[in-house]
Amino acid sequence: MQRQKVTRHSYSIVDNMKVIVLLSIPIIIINIILSSISLINIRRQNFELIHDSVTLYQSETSAKLNSVEHFIEWAIVNDPLFTELETADTPYERAKAMNAIRARVADSQYATGKEYHYFAYLNQEDIFFNASDMLFSYTDYCNIKNFMIDNAGKEASIKNNFVWQFIKLGDLNFLYYMITYNNRTFGAFVDVADLTAPLANINLGKEGGFSVCNPDYEVIYSFPSSYIAQNTGESSFFHNLHTFTGEEYSLPYSIVLYSDNFNSYGKLFLFQLFVILTGLSLCVILSAFMIHMYKRVIQPIQTFSDSLASINEQEDIIDLQSNNIRELEQASLQFKNLIREIKK
């Protein structure tokens, strides 16, 4: 019974190198694709984070402004404490009525926050007082006092009843809601910087910032102060220009916000960039290694193989030492010695 011969496929080193190169190319391509998808997701997540934060801020601010409106409208018409203040005959009774009004305002501030400052003015009695604790300087208090006294009862001021307005007094920008009813003028003032403090806490990047604009999109306030001068560009892959109008939430202002897409996820972005650069570096190193292997190993082996193949064609002893591989040089020397013995 004859034994079947088993056919064995032999592969050269060059073939193996080609396989390695062919395998590395799709791996690098897949790594670049996955990294690009990750960067796009980082950009989208940053956009959604900013959008959700600003819309939540708009919703909460709208509820606070509505609460302030209802309180002022009710108090100036129906609160008996204002009647007591108007009919007070002695300084003690007036002070008692003022403190009672301040206590009622303090109760309402639990829903809105102490950044909303209330002031009242009685025209006939010429009484002006702060109906809430003040968190700004006396100079700002005097600016508000002069503004309310100058505008109380005027036709232009009455037209703006029930409307939130912006006013710059001194160095501060205020959003105010003021109503004049008969002898009484009652209003709430909030510093725009305090009003937009939640937005200032959003991480927008070194180049990021936002602006508060009136209904005509005139800039009222910017944070940081250098934002307008530095960021006038449009949206790009690395930056986004967001515009949040106030109509949807019945707000008297809009917000224009400029953000760095990768700032909130900066570490992830740097890590992903490191992964991409690592993949590209491996590709370059692998290519250099393949070239080195071809020049220092494959070519000498091919030369050695060609020399062996030409033994039958040459009568003299062939020189097999013209290579740069130590092991092949040793093998060449032994093979030459073997050829000499055979020829003897």
mmCIF file of C-alpha atoms in Angstrom:
data_model
loop_
_atom_site.group_PDB
_atom_site.id
_atom_site.type_symbol
_atom_site.label_atom_id
_atom_site.label_comp_id
_atom_site.label_asym_id
_atom_site.label_seq_id
_atom_site.Cartn_x
_atom_site.Cartn_y
_atom_site.Cartn_z
ATOM 1 C CA MET A 1 0.000 0.000 0.000
ATOM 2 C CA GLN A 2 1.527 3.247 -1.138
ATOM 3 C CA ARG A 3 1.738 6.142 1.266
ATOM 4 C CA GLN A 4 0.035 9.274 -0.002
ATOM 5 C CA LYS A 5 2.234 12.295 -0.283
ATOM 6 C CA VAL A 6 1.096 15.316 1.648
ATOM 7 C CA THR A 7 1.428 18.518 -0.295
ATOM 8 C CA ARG A 8 2.696 21.348 1.873
ATOM 9 C CA HIS A 9 2.338 24.967 0.861
ATOM 10 C CA SER A 10 5.406 27.039 1.547
ATOM 11 C CA TYR A 11 5.311 30.769 2.101
ATOM 12 C CA SER A 12 8.134 33.223 1.767
ATOM 13 C CA ILE A 13 8.911 35.986 4.234
ATOM 14 C CA VAL A 14 7.845 38.531 1.625
ATOM 15 C CA ASP A 15 4.433 36.921 1.448
ATOM 16 C CA ASN A 16 4.095 37.130 5.216
ATOM 17 C CA MET A 17 5.090 40.788 5.166
ATOM 18 C CA LYS A 18 2.441 41.502 2.556
ATOM 19 C CA VAL A 19 -0.168 39.823 4.730
ATOM 20 C CA ILE A 20 0.861 41.964 7.722
ATOM 21 C CA VAL A 21 0.641 45.136 5.642
ATOM 22 C CA LEU A 22 -2.738 44.166 4.224
ATOM 23 C CA LEU A 23 -4.056 43.452 7.709
ATOM 24 C CA SER A 24 -2.720 46.700 9.177
ATOM 25 C CA ILE A 25 -4.388 48.905 6.557
ATOM 26 C CA PRO A 26 -8.026 48.011 7.423
ATOM 27 C CA ILE A 27 -7.225 48.121 11.142
ATOM 28 C CA ILE A 28 -5.911 51.668 10.826
ATOM 29 C CA ILE A 29 -8.868 52.682 8.644
ATOM 30 C CA ILE A 30 -11.326 51.240 11.177
ATOM 31 C CA ASN A 31 -9.514 53.064 13.991
ATOM 32 C CA ILE A 32 -9.746 56.378 12.118
ATOM 33 C CA ILE A 33 -13.448 55.842 11.373
ATOM 34 C CA LEU A 34 -14.249 54.974 14.987
ATOM 35 C CA SER A 35 -12.249 57.955 16.236
ATOM 36 C CA SER A 36 -14.079 60.271 13.842
ATOM 37 C CA ILE A 37 -17.428 58.933 15.028
ATOM 38 C CA SER A 38 -16.333 59.484 18.621
ATOM 39 C CA LEU A 39 -15.364 63.108 17.887
ATOM 40 C CA ILE A 40 -18.716 63.716 16.210
ATOM 41 C CA ASN A 41 -20.507 62.246 19.243
ATOM 42 C CA ILE A 42 -18.483 64.484 21.573
ATOM 43 C CA ARG A 43 -19.537 67.499 19.517
ATOM 44 C CA ARG A 44 -23.177 66.421 19.574
ATOM 45 C CA GLN A 45 -23.153 65.735 23.320
ATOM 46 C CA ASN A 46 -21.618 69.129 24.023
ATOM 47 C CA PHE A 47 -24.286 70.793 21.881
ATOM 48 C CA GLU A 48 -27.088 68.902 23.657
ATOM 49 C CA LEU A 49 -25.622 69.723 27.081
ATOM 50 C CA ILE A 50 -25.569 73.449 26.313
ATOM 51 C CA HIS A 51 -29.011 73.365 24.696
ATOM 52 C CA ASP A 52 -30.579 71.520 27.655
ATOM 53 C CA SER A 53 -28.880 73.820 30.185
ATOM 54 C CA VAL A 54 -30.024 77.018 28.474
ATOM 55 C CA THR A 55 -33.590 75.817 27.874
ATOM 56 C CA LEU A 56 -33.836 74.771 31.521
ATOM 57 C CA TYR A 57 -32.553 78.203 32.537
ATOM 58 C CA GLN A 58 -35.104 79.891 30.266
ATOM 59 C CA SER A 59 -37.945 77.831 31.700
ATOM 60 C CA GLU A 60 -36.982 78.571 35.313
ATOM 61 C CA THR A 61 -36.381 82.275 34.620
ATOM 62 C CA SER A 62 -39.735 82.578 32.871
ATOM 63 C CA ALA A 63 -41.461 81.108 35.929
ATOM 64 C CA LYS A 64 -39.636 83.553 38.215
ATOM 65 C CA LEU A 65 -40.514 86.573 36.079
ATOM 66 C CA ASN A 66 -44.155 85.515 35.999
ATOM 67 C CA SER A 67 -44.128 85.187 39.769
ATOM 68 C CA VAL A 68 -42.657 88.697 40.143
ATOM 69 C CA GLU A 69 -45.258 90.119 37.758
ATOM 70 C CA HIS A 70 -48.205 88.591 39.604
ATOM 71 C CA PHE A 71 -46.885 89.683 42.978
ATOM 72 C CA ILE A 72 -46.350 93.325 41.906
ATOM 73 C CA GLU A 73 -49.701 93.502 40.118
ATOM 74 C CA TRP A 74 -51.558 92.111 43.127
ATOM 75 C CA ALA A 75 -49.654 94.092 45.764
ATOM 76 C CA ILE A 76 -49.937 97.515 44.170
ATOM 77 C CA VAL A 77 -53.724 97.198 43.804
ATOM 78 C CA ASN A 78 -54.917 94.916 46.591
ATOM 79 C CA ASP A 79 -52.348 94.906 49.390
ATOM 80 C CA PRO A 80 -53.811 96.815 52.386
ATOM 81 C CA LEU A 81 -50.317 97.521 53.649
ATOM 82 C CA PHE A 82 -49.889 100.195 50.984
ATOM 83 C CA THR A 83 -53.138 101.767 52.166
ATOM 84 C CA GLU A 84 -51.839 101.746 55.746
ATOM 85 C CA LEU A 85 -48.628 103.396 54.557
ATOM 86 C CA GLU A 86 -50.545 106.109 52.713
ATOM 87 C CA THR A 87 -52.794 106.867 55.721
ATOM 88 C CA ALA A 88 -50.062 106.671 58.377
ATOM 89 C CA ASP A 89 -49.908 109.774 60.523
ATOM 90 C CA THR A 90 -46.726 109.138 62.461
ATOM 91 C CA PRO A 91 -43.214 107.973 61.509
ATOM 92 C CA TYR A 92 -43.754 104.887 63.698
ATOM 93 C CA GLU A 93 -46.852 103.830 61.745
ATOM 94 C CA ARG A 94 -45.041 104.400 58.465
ATOM 95 C CA ALA A 95 -42.039 102.375 59.591
ATOM 96 C CA LYS A 96 -44.372 99.606 60.772
ATOM 97 C CA ALA A 97 -46.160 99.513 57.416
ATOM 98 C CA MET A 98 -42.819 99.489 55.530
ATOM 99 C CA ASN A 99 -41.523 96.579 57.599
ATOM 100 C CA ALA A 100 -44.754 94.691 56.975
ATOM 101 C CA ILE A 101 -44.352 95.222 53.227
ATOM 102 C CA ARG A 102 -40.739 94.040 53.428
ATOM 103 C CA ALA A 103 -41.858 90.900 55.263
ATOM 104 C CA ARG A 104 -44.412 90.154 52.538
ATOM 105 C CA VAL A 105 -41.804 90.727 49.827
ATOM 106 C CA ALA A 106 -39.369 88.430 51.639
ATOM 107 C CA ASP A 107 -41.994 85.673 51.542
ATOM 108 C CA SER A 108 -42.376 86.079 47.788
ATOM 109 C CA GLN A 109 -38.610 85.916 47.303
ATOM 110 C CA TYR A 110 -38.572 82.278 48.349
ATOM 111 C CA ALA A 111 -39.945 81.512 44.872
ATOM 112 C CA THR A 112 -37.812 83.969 42.910
ATOM 113 C CA GLY A 113 -34.590 84.518 44.824
ATOM 114 C CA LYS A 114 -33.076 87.548 46.518
ATOM 115 C CA GLU A 115 -31.508 88.838 43.308
ATOM 116 C CA TYR A 116 -34.861 90.502 42.542
ATOM 117 C CA HIS A 117 -34.915 93.804 44.451
ATOM 118 C CA TYR A 118 -38.213 95.584 45.163
ATOM 119 C CA PHE A 119 -38.710 99.332 45.542
ATOM 120 C CA ALA A 120 -41.812 101.427 46.221
ATOM 121 C CA TYR A 121 -42.600 105.111 45.843
ATOM 122 C CA LEU A 122 -45.648 107.085 47.021
ATOM 123 C CA ASN A 123 -45.959 110.239 44.969
ATOM 124 C CA GLN A 124 -48.142 112.420 47.184
ATOM 125 C CA GLU A 125 -46.350 111.485 50.402
ATOM 126 C CA ASP A 126 -42.934 111.594 48.631
ATOM 127 C CA ILE A 127 -41.907 108.332 50.289
ATOM 128 C CA PHE A 128 -39.365 106.081 48.613
ATOM 129 C CA PHE A 129 -38.035 102.925 50.247
ATOM 130 C CA ASN A 130 -36.532 99.580 49.393
ATOM 131 C CA ALA A 131 -39.064 96.819 49.952
ATOM 132 C CA SER A 132 -36.390 94.111 50.074
ATOM 133 C CA ASP A 133 -32.845 93.629 51.265
ATOM 134 C CA MET A 134 -30.292 95.213 48.944
ATOM 135 C CA LEU A 135 -27.312 93.280 47.621
ATOM 136 C CA PHE A 136 -25.661 96.193 45.827
ATOM 137 C CA SER A 137 -24.100 99.522 46.752
ATOM 138 C CA TYR A 138 -25.766 102.668 48.033
ATOM 139 C CA THR A 139 -24.833 104.423 44.781
ATOM 140 C CA ASP A 140 -26.893 101.895 42.841
ATOM 141 C CA TYR A 141 -29.727 102.403 45.309
ATOM 142 C CA CYS A 142 -29.650 106.157 44.639
ATOM 143 C CA ASN A 143 -29.627 105.560 40.876
ATOM 144 C CA ILE A 144 -32.740 103.394 41.123
ATOM 145 C CA LYS A 145 -34.396 105.919 43.435
ATOM 146 C CA ASN A 146 -33.801 108.810 41.044
ATOM 147 C CA PHE A 147 -34.999 106.740 38.106
ATOM 148 C CA MET A 148 -38.267 105.709 39.778
ATOM 149 C CA ILE A 149 -39.040 109.176 41.095
ATOM 150 C CA ASP A 150 -38.333 110.793 37.732
ATOM 151 C CA ASN A 151 -40.533 108.326 35.829
ATOM 152 C CA ALA A 152 -43.342 107.751 38.331
ATOM 153 C CA GLY A 153 -46.676 108.777 36.843
ATOM 154 C CA LYS A 154 -45.258 109.920 33.506
ATOM 155 C CA GLU A 155 -47.145 108.974 30.385
ATOM 156 C CA ALA A 156 -44.145 107.166 28.854
ATOM 157 C CA SER A 157 -43.710 105.144 32.030
ATOM 158 C CA ILE A 158 -47.388 104.260 32.215
ATOM 159 C CA LYS A 159 -47.241 102.926 28.638
ATOM 160 C CA ASN A 160 -44.539 100.502 29.779
ATOM 161 C CA ASN A 161 -46.670 99.148 32.616
ATOM 162 C CA PHE A 162 -46.774 95.340 32.602
ATOM 163 C CA VAL A 163 -43.670 95.201 30.376
ATOM 164 C CA TRP A 164 -40.157 94.164 31.358
ATOM 165 C CA GLN A 165 -37.612 96.788 30.342
ATOM 166 C CA PHE A 166 -33.822 97.162 30.312
ATOM 167 C CA ILE A 167 -32.114 100.185 31.839
ATOM 168 C CA LYS A 168 -28.452 101.017 32.456
ATOM 169 C CA LEU A 169 -27.934 102.849 35.739
ATOM 170 C CA GLY A 170 -24.358 103.670 36.554
ATOM 171 C CA ASP A 171 -22.186 100.679 35.777
ATOM 172 C CA LEU A 172 -24.973 98.117 36.047
ATOM 173 C CA ASN A 173 -27.534 96.865 33.558
ATOM 174 C CA PHE A 174 -30.930 96.171 35.093
ATOM 175 C CA LEU A 175 -34.027 94.361 33.943
ATOM 176 C CA TYR A 176 -36.997 95.937 35.696
ATOM 177 C CA TYR A 177 -40.767 95.595 35.948
ATOM 178 C CA MET A 178 -42.498 98.693 37.271
ATOM 179 C CA ILE A 179 -46.168 99.621 37.606
ATOM 180 C CA THR A 180 -47.690 103.004 38.505
ATOM 181 C CA TYR A 181 -51.178 102.822 39.933
ATOM 182 C CA ASN A 182 -52.759 106.064 41.192
ATOM 183 C CA ASN A 183 -50.424 107.326 43.892
ATOM 184 C CA ARG A 184 -48.285 104.198 44.023
ATOM 185 C CA THR A 185 -45.286 103.039 42.012
ATOM 186 C CA PHE A 186 -43.989 99.552 42.718
ATOM 187 C CA GLY A 187 -41.182 97.821 40.843
ATOM 188 C CA ALA A 188 -38.643 95.015 40.846
ATOM 189 C CA PHE A 189 -35.084 95.396 39.574
ATOM 190 C CA VAL A 190 -32.601 92.609 38.859
ATOM 191 C CA ASP A 191 -29.008 93.017 37.774
ATOM 192 C CA VAL A 192 -28.525 91.275 34.406
ATOM 193 C CA ALA A 193 -25.284 89.771 35.711
ATOM 194 C CA ASP A 194 -27.214 88.129 38.561
ATOM 195 C CA LEU A 195 -30.019 87.170 36.200
ATOM 196 C CA THR A 196 -27.645 85.286 33.893
ATOM 197 C CA ALA A 197 -25.384 83.855 36.603
ATOM 198 C CA PRO A 198 -26.475 80.243 35.799
ATOM 199 C CA LEU A 199 -25.312 80.744 32.205
ATOM 200 C CA ALA A 200 -21.943 82.046 33.388
ATOM 201 C CA ASN A 201 -21.429 78.729 35.196
ATOM 202 C CA ILE A 202 -21.670 76.747 31.944
ATOM 203 C CA ASN A 203 -18.241 75.737 30.697
ATOM 204 C CA LEU A 204 -18.077 77.371 27.258
ATOM 205 C CA GLY A 205 -14.310 77.236 26.731
ATOM 206 C CA LYS A 206 -11.650 79.902 26.583
ATOM 207 C CA GLU A 207 -13.168 81.457 23.478
ATOM 208 C CA GLY A 208 -16.778 80.987 24.571
ATOM 209 C CA GLY A 209 -19.232 83.526 25.908
ATOM 210 C CA PHE A 210 -22.771 84.759 25.605
ATOM 211 C CA SER A 211 -24.716 87.969 25.064
ATOM 212 C CA VAL A 212 -28.119 89.091 26.304
ATOM 213 C CA CYS A 213 -30.068 90.896 23.584
ATOM 214 C CA ASN A 214 -33.290 92.872 23.684
ATOM 215 C CA PRO A 215 -36.173 92.045 21.297
ATOM 216 C CA ASP A 216 -34.402 94.100 18.607
ATOM 217 C CA TYR A 217 -31.246 91.978 19.123
ATOM 218 C CA GLU A 218 -29.265 94.867 20.505
ATOM 219 C CA VAL A 219 -26.624 93.629 22.924
ATOM 220 C CA ILE A 220 -27.435 94.582 26.522
ATOM 221 C CA TYR A 221 -24.890 92.534 28.414
ATOM 222 C CA SER A 222 -22.040 90.179 27.536
ATOM 223 C CA PHE A 223 -20.080 87.631 29.524
ATOM 224 C CA PRO A 224 -17.155 87.806 29.555
ATOM 225 C CA SER A 225 -16.839 91.470 28.651
ATOM 226 C CA SER A 226 -14.381 90.628 25.831
ATOM 227 C CA TYR A 227 -16.763 88.120 24.242
ATOM 228 C CA ILE A 228 -18.137 90.418 21.538
ATOM 229 C CA ALA A 229 -14.703 91.495 20.307
ATOM 230 C CA GLN A 230 -13.258 87.991 20.258
ATOM 231 C CA ASN A 231 -16.080 85.836 18.950
ATOM 232 C CA THR A 232 -17.904 87.119 15.933
ATOM 233 C CA GLY A 233 -17.456 84.010 13.796
ATOM 234 C CA GLU A 234 -20.082 81.530 12.722
ATOM 235 C CA SER A 235 -20.522 77.885 13.650
ATOM 236 C CA SER A 236 -17.770 75.464 12.682
ATOM 237 C CA PHE A 237 -16.728 71.924 13.565
ATOM 238 C CA PHE A 238 -14.880 73.169 16.639
ATOM 239 C CA HIS A 239 -17.282 75.968 17.658
ATOM 240 C CA ASN A 240 -21.020 76.543 17.717
ATOM 241 C CA LEU A 241 -23.057 79.724 17.623
ATOM 242 C CA HIS A 242 -26.365 79.200 19.475
ATOM 243 C CA THR A 243 -29.304 81.586 19.405
ATOM 244 C CA PHE A 244 -32.034 81.070 22.011
ATOM 245 C CA THR A 245 -34.980 83.349 21.390
ATOM 246 C CA GLY A 246 -37.132 84.485 24.289
ATOM 247 C CA GLU A 247 -40.511 84.212 22.557
ATOM 248 C CA GLU A 248 -40.932 80.505 23.276
ATOM 249 C CA TYR A 249 -40.656 81.076 27.038
ATOM 250 C CA SER A 250 -42.186 84.594 27.052
ATOM 251 C CA LEU A 251 -38.883 86.128 28.056
ATOM 252 C CA PRO A 252 -38.110 89.795 27.264
ATOM 253 C CA TYR A 253 -34.645 88.951 25.949
ATOM 254 C CA SER A 254 -32.787 86.465 23.769
ATOM 255 C CA ILE A 255 -29.464 84.747 24.354
ATOM 256 C CA VAL A 256 -26.704 84.440 21.765
ATOM 257 C CA LEU A 257 -24.126 81.931 22.940
ATOM 258 C CA TYR A 258 -20.781 80.914 21.448
ATOM 259 C CA SER A 259 -19.241 77.672 22.673
ATOM 260 C CA ASP A 260 -16.243 75.436 22.172
ATOM 261 C CA ASN A 261 -17.636 72.084 21.008
ATOM 262 C CA PHE A 262 -14.943 70.007 22.682
ATOM 263 C CA ASN A 263 -14.349 72.025 25.812
ATOM 264 C CA SER A 264 -16.708 70.168 28.129
ATOM 265 C CA TYR A 265 -15.223 66.877 27.015
ATOM 266 C CA GLY A 266 -11.679 68.118 26.551
ATOM 267 C CA LYS A 267 -10.001 65.110 28.170
ATOM 268 C CA LEU A 268 -11.988 62.673 26.046
ATOM 269 C CA PHE A 269 -11.115 64.674 22.960
ATOM 270 C CA LEU A 270 -7.404 64.622 23.814
ATOM 271 C CA PHE A 271 -7.574 60.895 24.542
ATOM 272 C CA GLN A 272 -9.307 60.223 21.218
ATOM 273 C CA LEU A 273 -6.773 62.386 19.429
ATOM 274 C CA PHE A 274 -4.018 60.404 21.143
ATOM 275 C CA VAL A 275 -5.599 57.164 19.891
ATOM 276 C CA ILE A 276 -5.683 58.480 16.321
ATOM 277 C CA LEU A 277 -2.075 59.670 16.481
ATOM 278 C CA THR A 278 -1.043 56.346 18.016
ATOM 279 C CA GLY A 279 -2.647 54.456 15.147
ATOM 280 C CA LEU A 280 -0.961 56.654 12.582
ATOM 281 C CA SER A 281 2.355 56.332 14.405
ATOM 282 C CA LEU A 282 2.058 52.557 14.415
ATOM 283 C CA CYS A 283 1.385 52.658 10.691
ATOM 284 C CA VAL A 284 4.512 54.728 10.074
ATOM 285 C CA ILE A 285 6.618 52.562 12.402
ATOM 286 C CA LEU A 286 5.313 49.380 10.789
ATOM 287 C CA SER A 287 6.091 50.719 7.318
ATOM 288 C CA ALA A 288 9.601 51.720 8.381
ATOM 289 C CA PHE A 289 10.098 48.300 9.976
ATOM 290 C CA MET A 290 8.952 46.559 6.802
ATOM 291 C CA ILE A 291 11.350 48.604 4.682
ATOM 292 C CA HIS A 292 14.167 47.877 7.101
ATOM 293 C CA MET A 293 13.350 44.153 7.094
ATOM 294 C CA TYR A 294 13.270 44.106 3.326
ATOM 295 C CA LYS A 295 16.628 45.835 2.913
ATOM 296 C CA ARG A 296 18.497 44.133 5.773
ATOM 297 C CA VAL A 297 16.928 40.668 5.762
ATOM 298 C CA ILE A 298 14.896 39.858 2.673
ATOM 299 C CA GLN A 299 17.356 41.151 0.087
ATOM 300 C CA PRO A 300 20.400 39.377 1.679
ATOM 301 C CA ILE A 301 18.406 36.125 1.883
ATOM 302 C CA GLN A 302 17.374 36.470 -1.746
ATOM 303 C CA THR A 303 20.987 37.128 -2.733
ATOM 304 C CA PHE A 304 22.088 34.083 -0.744
ATOM 305 C CA SER A 305 19.359 32.002 -2.383
ATOM 306 C CA ASP A 306 20.315 33.182 -5.859
ATOM 307 C CA SER A 307 23.949 32.305 -5.167
ATOM 308 C CA LEU A 308 22.991 28.794 -4.111
ATOM 309 C CA ALA A 309 20.847 28.409 -7.216
ATOM 310 C CA SER A 310 23.842 29.243 -9.435
ATOM 311 C CA ILE A 311 26.135 26.533 -8.012
ATOM 312 C CA ASN A 312 25.665 24.240 -11.004
ATOM 313 C CA GLU A 313 26.355 27.064 -13.425
ATOM 314 C CA GLN A 314 29.724 28.093 -11.956
ATOM 315 C CA GLU A 315 32.891 26.066 -11.901
ATOM 316 C CA ASP A 316 34.657 28.182 -9.331
ATOM 317 C CA ILE A 317 33.717 28.284 -5.693
ATOM 318 C CA ILE A 318 31.055 30.923 -5.331
ATOM 319 C CA ASP A 319 31.352 33.734 -2.876
ATOM 320 C CA LEU A 320 28.399 33.602 -0.446
ATOM 321 C CA GLN A 321 29.722 36.170 2.021
ATOM 322 C CA SER A 322 28.435 39.282 0.281
ATOM 323 C CA ASN A 323 25.627 39.896 2.744
ATOM 324 C CA ASN A 324 25.063 41.777 5.987
ATOM 325 C CA ILE A 325 23.599 38.959 8.070
ATOM 326 C CA ARG A 326 26.036 37.334 10.489
ATOM 327 C CA GLU A 327 24.254 33.969 10.498
ATOM 328 C CA LEU A 328 24.249 33.823 6.706
ATOM 329 C CA GLU A 329 27.951 34.691 6.647
ATOM 330 C CA GLN A 330 28.679 31.782 8.972
ATOM 331 C CA ALA A 331 26.511 29.486 6.874
ATOM 332 C CA SER A 332 28.262 30.734 3.743
ATOM 333 C CA LEU A 333 31.687 29.976 5.183
ATOM 334 C CA GLN A 334 30.680 26.429 6.164
ATOM 335 C CA PHE A 335 29.045 25.892 2.792
ATOM 336 C CA LYS A 336 32.199 27.004 0.974
ATOM 337 C CA ASN A 337 34.244 24.607 3.035
ATOM 338 C CA LEU A 338 31.784 21.846 2.151
ATOM 339 C CA ILE A 339 32.049 22.656 -1.547
ATOM 340 C CA ARG A 340 35.843 22.527 -1.366
ATOM 341 C CA GLU A 341 35.750 19.105 0.237
ATOM 342 C CA ILE A 342 33.279 17.855 -2.339
ATOM 343 C CA LYS A 343 35.431 19.127 -5.222
ATOM 344 C CA LYS A 344 38.543 17.446 -3.766
#
